[in-house]
Amino acid sequence: MMLAFCEQSKGLRAGCDPAGGVYSVTIAILFSALVSCVRIPAYEQQELSRPNMVFESQGAFAGRPAIVGQTEPGSAGATGGQAAGCTACR
Amino acid sequence: MKNMDQTFHHRLARSGWRLFILSAGLASAPLRGLANLETGSNAEGLASSDVVLSDLLIYLSKEVLDREMVLTLRRSSHWIDYRPPDGEFIGHANDRYSVKHSLRVACQGPFGDGCLWLAEAGAYTGFSDYQALWLDEYYNQLFAGYPGYKETVPWGSDGMIGLRWNYIPDSAFAQFVVVGARERVSPHWDPVISGTGISLESSDKMIDSFGVRAELETLLSRRFRSNNRLTVLESPVTSTRWSLESQNNYALSDHVVLKGSLGGCIEKPDFHAWWGTAAAEWDYRRTWFVGAQLRYYGDTGEVIESNPLGVEAPAAEAFGIFATLRWIGESQQVSMGIGPYWTRHADMQSTSPVEALYADRNWLWFQAAWSRQF
């Protein structure tokens, strides 16, 4: 089933592009983040400060498997060279 | 082959043990004088029948006055069971094992009212990924001994500076960083036939990259945290790459957190990638956390023109299901994870030399992490 996508990948370039859909949704979220951000006093942030609610880049509560980036050239944010390990590049 | 496998697994196990002993030493060390110190380690692996990857890191984070410094040491290994492409008269099966070492230092401190400056620098030596190692083996078997061919030891260094502005105190920040990197990579080689015989031409060996990243993290409600980032990268071997990613965490109830992320990447002339994750985590008394994560990735590949001898990556898809178990104590945190991960590629021409490199694979992902605050 997954391979079906690969076989159609040339067709993707011509018309329906999942990347375009992902961008639209992401931009919508970004826009909502900009307009609906509110100030929440520190004493009301109990739920937001749970260890699994914070975006950690390393440690026991890091969010994503980092090593799979080697098989995902787009999501690794590679610079075109081999700058793996550069957190700023991700 | 069996002996090579044993050697590899022996090395992997030995590295793991070294890291474990170092971590255990730090965990039990009487470091009472080192207030505001955090240390941790992370071991991650991804294994298939012909490629095994591991990543071991240890970090130290220290806060002095208002400044924070993080030092990270990392050891990444790649093992490949190389098989020459079908139809190649030159070449033989070979086990390649390569290690990449890297060191990073990151600092941040206050900069005026509500702002932080950020700085980071790092360097590494070794192949960054197994694809680079595979291609190096391929060219080495094909062209070793030809005039002009030289084996390459890859290395790289990079730095970034930036500013974070807490534009709504305790609730939102915007961050902007500038990144620069210089890398010596293992190049692609092409034979050129001329009147004087065959000579070799290589792609760029030294690559300078430059990029910027804007990031916005906001609290949308008492239960909703959102992080969005836009990255633009420029390098001489690719055109400008635009990446956008949104991560969102939502506390559904007192003990359940839902997480979702979406990302996309565009690079001219025709490379597109998209990915997303969905995760749920349940906790028992905010001490034990059990979670499951689904991950999907797809791209259109880097093949621009049909070239029977091209080494560009075809369109790819990946899918993973990961289970995690975490524990948080008074000053320590531990996490373990495991799950299957599949990569699939579009069909390639039978003459392609990289058919084996971009073969479909079934992987096992596993991870263990630990951290302690003093």
mmCIF file of N, CA and C in Angstrom, chain B residues 184-246:
data_model
loop_
_atom_site.group_PDB
_atom_site.id
_atom_site.type_symbol
_atom_site.label_atom_id
_atom_site.label_comp_id
_atom_site.label_asym_id
_atom_site.label_seq_id
_atom_site.Cartn_x
_atom_site.Cartn_y
_atom_site.Cartn_z
ATOM 1 N N ARG B 184 33.561 18.907 4.964
ATOM 2 C CA ARG B 184 34.282 18.161 3.938
ATOM 3 C C ARG B 184 33.549 16.827 3.799
ATOM 4 N N VAL B 185 33.002 16.607 2.605
ATOM 5 C CA VAL B 185 32.160 15.422 2.412
ATOM 6 C C VAL B 185 32.837 14.429 1.473
ATOM 7 N N SER B 186 32.342 13.215 1.522
ATOM 8 C CA SER B 186 32.798 12.192 0.586
ATOM 9 C C SER B 186 32.102 12.450 -0.751
ATOM 10 N N PRO B 187 32.839 12.787 -1.810
ATOM 11 C CA PRO B 187 32.182 13.240 -3.047
ATOM 12 C C PRO B 187 31.713 12.092 -3.938
ATOM 13 N N HIS B 188 30.932 12.434 -4.944
ATOM 14 C CA HIS B 188 30.567 11.498 -6.008
ATOM 15 C C HIS B 188 31.656 11.577 -7.081
ATOM 16 N N TRP B 189 31.944 10.429 -7.691
ATOM 17 C CA TRP B 189 32.996 10.388 -8.709
ATOM 18 C C TRP B 189 32.403 9.959 -10.051
ATOM 19 N N ASP B 190 32.912 10.594 -11.128
ATOM 20 C CA ASP B 190 32.467 10.242 -12.478
ATOM 21 C C ASP B 190 33.686 10.044 -13.368
ATOM 22 N N PRO B 191 33.732 8.934 -14.118
ATOM 23 C CA PRO B 191 34.856 8.755 -15.045
ATOM 24 C C PRO B 191 34.659 9.616 -16.303
ATOM 25 N N VAL B 192 35.727 10.201 -16.766
ATOM 26 C CA VAL B 192 35.670 11.015 -17.990
ATOM 27 C C VAL B 192 36.681 10.426 -18.973
ATOM 28 N N ILE B 193 36.179 10.043 -20.157
ATOM 29 C CA ILE B 193 37.069 9.439 -21.154
ATOM 30 C C ILE B 193 37.562 10.537 -22.097
ATOM 31 N N SER B 194 38.876 10.653 -22.201
ATOM 32 C CA SER B 194 39.459 11.648 -23.110
ATOM 33 C C SER B 194 40.534 10.957 -23.942
ATOM 34 N N GLY B 195 41.226 11.744 -24.766
ATOM 35 C CA GLY B 195 42.256 11.200 -25.647
ATOM 36 C C GLY B 195 43.391 10.554 -24.877
ATOM 37 N N THR B 196 43.625 11.042 -23.670
ATOM 38 C CA THR B 196 44.760 10.519 -22.897
ATOM 39 C C THR B 196 44.369 9.345 -22.004
ATOM 40 N N GLY B 197 43.108 8.944 -22.052
ATOM 41 C CA GLY B 197 42.666 7.812 -21.230
ATOM 42 C C GLY B 197 41.496 8.201 -20.344
ATOM 43 N N ILE B 198 41.339 7.460 -19.251
ATOM 44 C CA ILE B 198 40.216 7.730 -18.343
ATOM 45 C C ILE B 198 40.715 8.526 -17.146
ATOM 46 N N SER B 199 40.030 9.619 -16.883
ATOM 47 C CA SER B 199 40.328 10.376 -15.669
ATOM 48 C C SER B 199 39.051 10.480 -14.840
ATOM 49 N N LEU B 200 39.185 10.953 -13.628
ATOM 50 C CA LEU B 200 38.017 11.026 -12.724
ATOM 51 C C LEU B 200 37.693 12.464 -12.375
ATOM 52 N N GLU B 201 36.413 12.729 -12.319
ATOM 53 C CA GLU B 201 35.951 14.046 -11.857
ATOM 54 C C GLU B 201 35.105 13.827 -10.618
ATOM 55 N N SER B 202 35.271 14.688 -9.637
ATOM 56 C CA SER B 202 34.466 14.525 -8.416
ATOM 57 C C SER B 202 33.576 15.733 -8.210
ATOM 58 N N SER B 203 32.510 15.522 -7.436
ATOM 59 C CA SER B 203 31.659 16.650 -7.052
ATOM 60 C C SER B 203 32.394 17.441 -5.970
ATOM 61 N N ASP B 204 31.772 18.523 -5.513
ATOM 62 C CA ASP B 204 32.414 19.375 -4.505
ATOM 63 C C ASP B 204 32.758 18.564 -3.257
ATOM 64 N N LYS B 205 33.967 18.781 -2.769
ATOM 65 C CA LYS B 205 34.352 18.090 -1.538
ATOM 66 C C LYS B 205 34.124 18.982 -0.324
ATOM 67 N N MET B 206 34.285 20.278 -0.526
ATOM 68 C CA MET B 206 34.102 21.211 0.585
ATOM 69 C C MET B 206 32.815 21.991 0.363
ATOM 70 N N ILE B 207 31.938 21.942 1.342
ATOM 71 C CA ILE B 207 30.625 22.568 1.181
ATOM 72 C C ILE B 207 30.385 23.575 2.302
ATOM 73 N N ASP B 208 30.043 24.774 1.914
ATOM 74 C CA ASP B 208 29.670 25.804 2.895
ATOM 75 C C ASP B 208 28.166 26.017 2.817
ATOM 76 N N SER B 209 27.523 25.936 3.956
ATOM 77 C CA SER B 209 26.067 26.122 3.996
ATOM 78 C C SER B 209 25.744 27.299 4.904
ATOM 79 N N PHE B 210 24.604 27.886 4.641
ATOM 80 C CA PHE B 210 24.172 29.044 5.416
ATOM 81 C C PHE B 210 22.665 28.975 5.569
ATOM 82 N N GLY B 211 22.170 29.343 6.730
ATOM 83 C CA GLY B 211 20.718 29.277 6.906
ATOM 84 C C GLY B 211 20.219 30.168 8.017
ATOM 85 N N VAL B 212 18.915 30.348 8.035
ATOM 86 C CA VAL B 212 18.264 31.082 9.123
ATOM 87 C C VAL B 212 17.076 30.263 9.611
ATOM 88 N N ARG B 213 16.747 30.446 10.875
ATOM 89 C CA ARG B 213 15.575 29.747 11.410
ATOM 90 C C ARG B 213 14.799 30.666 12.339
ATOM 91 N N ALA B 214 13.506 30.730 12.099
ATOM 92 C CA ALA B 214 12.624 31.512 12.965
ATOM 93 C C ALA B 214 11.725 30.535 13.704
ATOM 94 N N GLU B 215 11.541 30.769 14.981
ATOM 95 C CA GLU B 215 10.767 29.832 15.806
ATOM 96 C C GLU B 215 9.822 30.615 16.711
ATOM 97 N N LEU B 216 8.650 30.062 16.885
ATOM 98 C CA LEU B 216 7.638 30.721 17.705
ATOM 99 C C LEU B 216 7.019 29.669 18.617
ATOM 100 N N GLU B 217 7.104 29.895 19.922
ATOM 101 C CA GLU B 217 6.454 28.957 20.853
ATOM 102 C C GLU B 217 5.440 29.720 21.693
ATOM 103 N N THR B 218 4.228 29.205 21.722
ATOM 104 C CA THR B 218 3.152 29.932 22.397
ATOM 105 C C THR B 218 2.296 28.990 23.238
ATOM 106 N N LEU B 219 1.625 29.575 24.213
ATOM 107 C CA LEU B 219 0.629 28.853 24.992
ATOM 108 C C LEU B 219 -0.736 29.318 24.491
ATOM 109 N N LEU B 220 -1.508 28.398 23.960
ATOM 110 C CA LEU B 220 -2.797 28.775 23.385
ATOM 111 C C LEU B 220 -3.920 28.691 24.411
ATOM 112 N N SER B 221 -3.696 27.922 25.465
ATOM 113 C CA SER B 221 -4.665 27.856 26.559
ATOM 114 C C SER B 221 -3.935 27.264 27.754
ATOM 115 N N ARG B 222 -4.663 26.965 28.806
ATOM 116 C CA ARG B 222 -4.009 26.374 29.981
ATOM 117 C C ARG B 222 -3.589 24.930 29.724
ATOM 118 N N ARG B 223 -3.985 24.394 28.567
ATOM 119 C CA ARG B 223 -3.674 22.993 28.271
ATOM 120 C C ARG B 223 -3.006 22.800 26.911
ATOM 121 N N PHE B 224 -2.702 23.863 26.212
ATOM 122 C CA PHE B 224 -2.258 23.733 24.822
ATOM 123 C C PHE B 224 -0.956 24.510 24.615
ATOM 124 N N ARG B 225 0.096 23.775 24.241
ATOM 125 C CA ARG B 225 1.386 24.402 23.952
ATOM 126 C C ARG B 225 1.741 24.130 22.490
ATOM 127 N N SER B 226 2.177 25.161 21.790
ATOM 128 C CA SER B 226 2.459 25.023 20.351
ATOM 129 C C SER B 226 3.835 25.582 20.018
ATOM 130 N N ASN B 227 4.547 24.878 19.166
ATOM 131 C CA ASN B 227 5.877 25.331 18.728
ATOM 132 C C ASN B 227 5.937 25.239 17.206
ATOM 133 N N ASN B 228 6.307 26.338 16.556
ATOM 134 C CA ASN B 228 6.327 26.390 15.085
ATOM 135 C C ASN B 228 7.658 26.957 14.623
ATOM 136 N N ARG B 229 8.207 26.332 13.605
ATOM 137 C CA ARG B 229 9.508 26.830 13.132
ATOM 138 C C ARG B 229 9.612 26.811 11.617
ATOM 139 N N LEU B 230 10.268 27.834 11.123
ATOM 140 C CA LEU B 230 10.531 27.959 9.689
ATOM 141 C C LEU B 230 12.041 27.988 9.506
ATOM 142 N N THR B 231 12.559 27.131 8.645
ATOM 143 C CA THR B 231 14.001 27.077 8.396
ATOM 144 C C THR B 231 14.270 27.284 6.912
ATOM 145 N N VAL B 232 15.229 28.125 6.604
ATOM 146 C CA VAL B 232 15.645 28.349 5.219
ATOM 147 C C VAL B 232 17.135 28.065 5.139
ATOM 148 N N LEU B 233 17.531 27.125 4.274
ATOM 149 C CA LEU B 233 18.939 26.745 4.173
ATOM 150 C C LEU B 233 19.426 26.863 2.745
ATOM 151 N N GLU B 234 20.639 27.350 2.610
ATOM 152 C CA GLU B 234 21.224 27.553 1.291
ATOM 153 C C GLU B 234 22.574 26.847 1.262
ATOM 154 N N SER B 235 22.781 26.024 0.222
ATOM 155 C CA SER B 235 24.091 25.393 0.093
ATOM 156 C C SER B 235 24.401 25.241 -1.389
ATOM 157 N N PRO B 236 25.681 25.201 -1.755
ATOM 158 C CA PRO B 236 26.015 25.162 -3.182
ATOM 159 C C PRO B 236 25.590 23.883 -3.887
ATOM 160 N N VAL B 237 25.385 22.788 -3.144
ATOM 161 C CA VAL B 237 25.008 21.543 -3.809
ATOM 162 C C VAL B 237 23.500 21.391 -3.968
ATOM 163 N N THR B 238 22.746 22.225 -3.291
ATOM 164 C CA THR B 238 21.289 22.174 -3.456
ATOM 165 C C THR B 238 20.805 23.608 -3.623
ATOM 166 N N SER B 239 19.563 23.753 -4.058
ATOM 167 C CA SER B 239 19.015 25.104 -4.088
ATOM 168 C C SER B 239 18.462 25.412 -2.707
ATOM 169 N N THR B 240 17.841 26.548 -2.543
ATOM 170 C CA THR B 240 17.327 26.943 -1.233
ATOM 171 C C THR B 240 16.284 25.948 -0.743
ATOM 172 N N ARG B 241 16.452 25.510 0.476
ATOM 173 C CA ARG B 241 15.496 24.555 1.062
ATOM 174 C C ARG B 241 14.660 25.265 2.122
ATOM 175 N N TRP B 242 13.346 25.191 1.955
ATOM 176 C CA TRP B 242 12.413 25.789 2.907
ATOM 177 C C TRP B 242 11.751 24.661 3.694
ATOM 178 N N SER B 243 11.825 24.749 5.022
ATOM 179 C CA SER B 243 11.171 23.741 5.866
ATOM 180 C C SER B 243 10.278 24.437 6.881
ATOM 181 N N LEU B 244 9.119 23.852 7.100
ATOM 182 C CA LEU B 244 8.185 24.399 8.071
ATOM 183 C C LEU B 244 7.696 23.245 8.933
ATOM 184 N N GLU B 245 7.713 23.437 10.249
ATOM 185 C CA GLU B 245 7.264 22.356 11.121
ATOM 186 C C GLU B 245 6.472 22.924 12.296
ATOM 187 N N SER B 246 5.394 22.239 12.632
ATOM 188 C CA SER B 246 4.566 22.657 13.766
ATOM 189 C C SER B 246 4.417 21.489 14.731
#
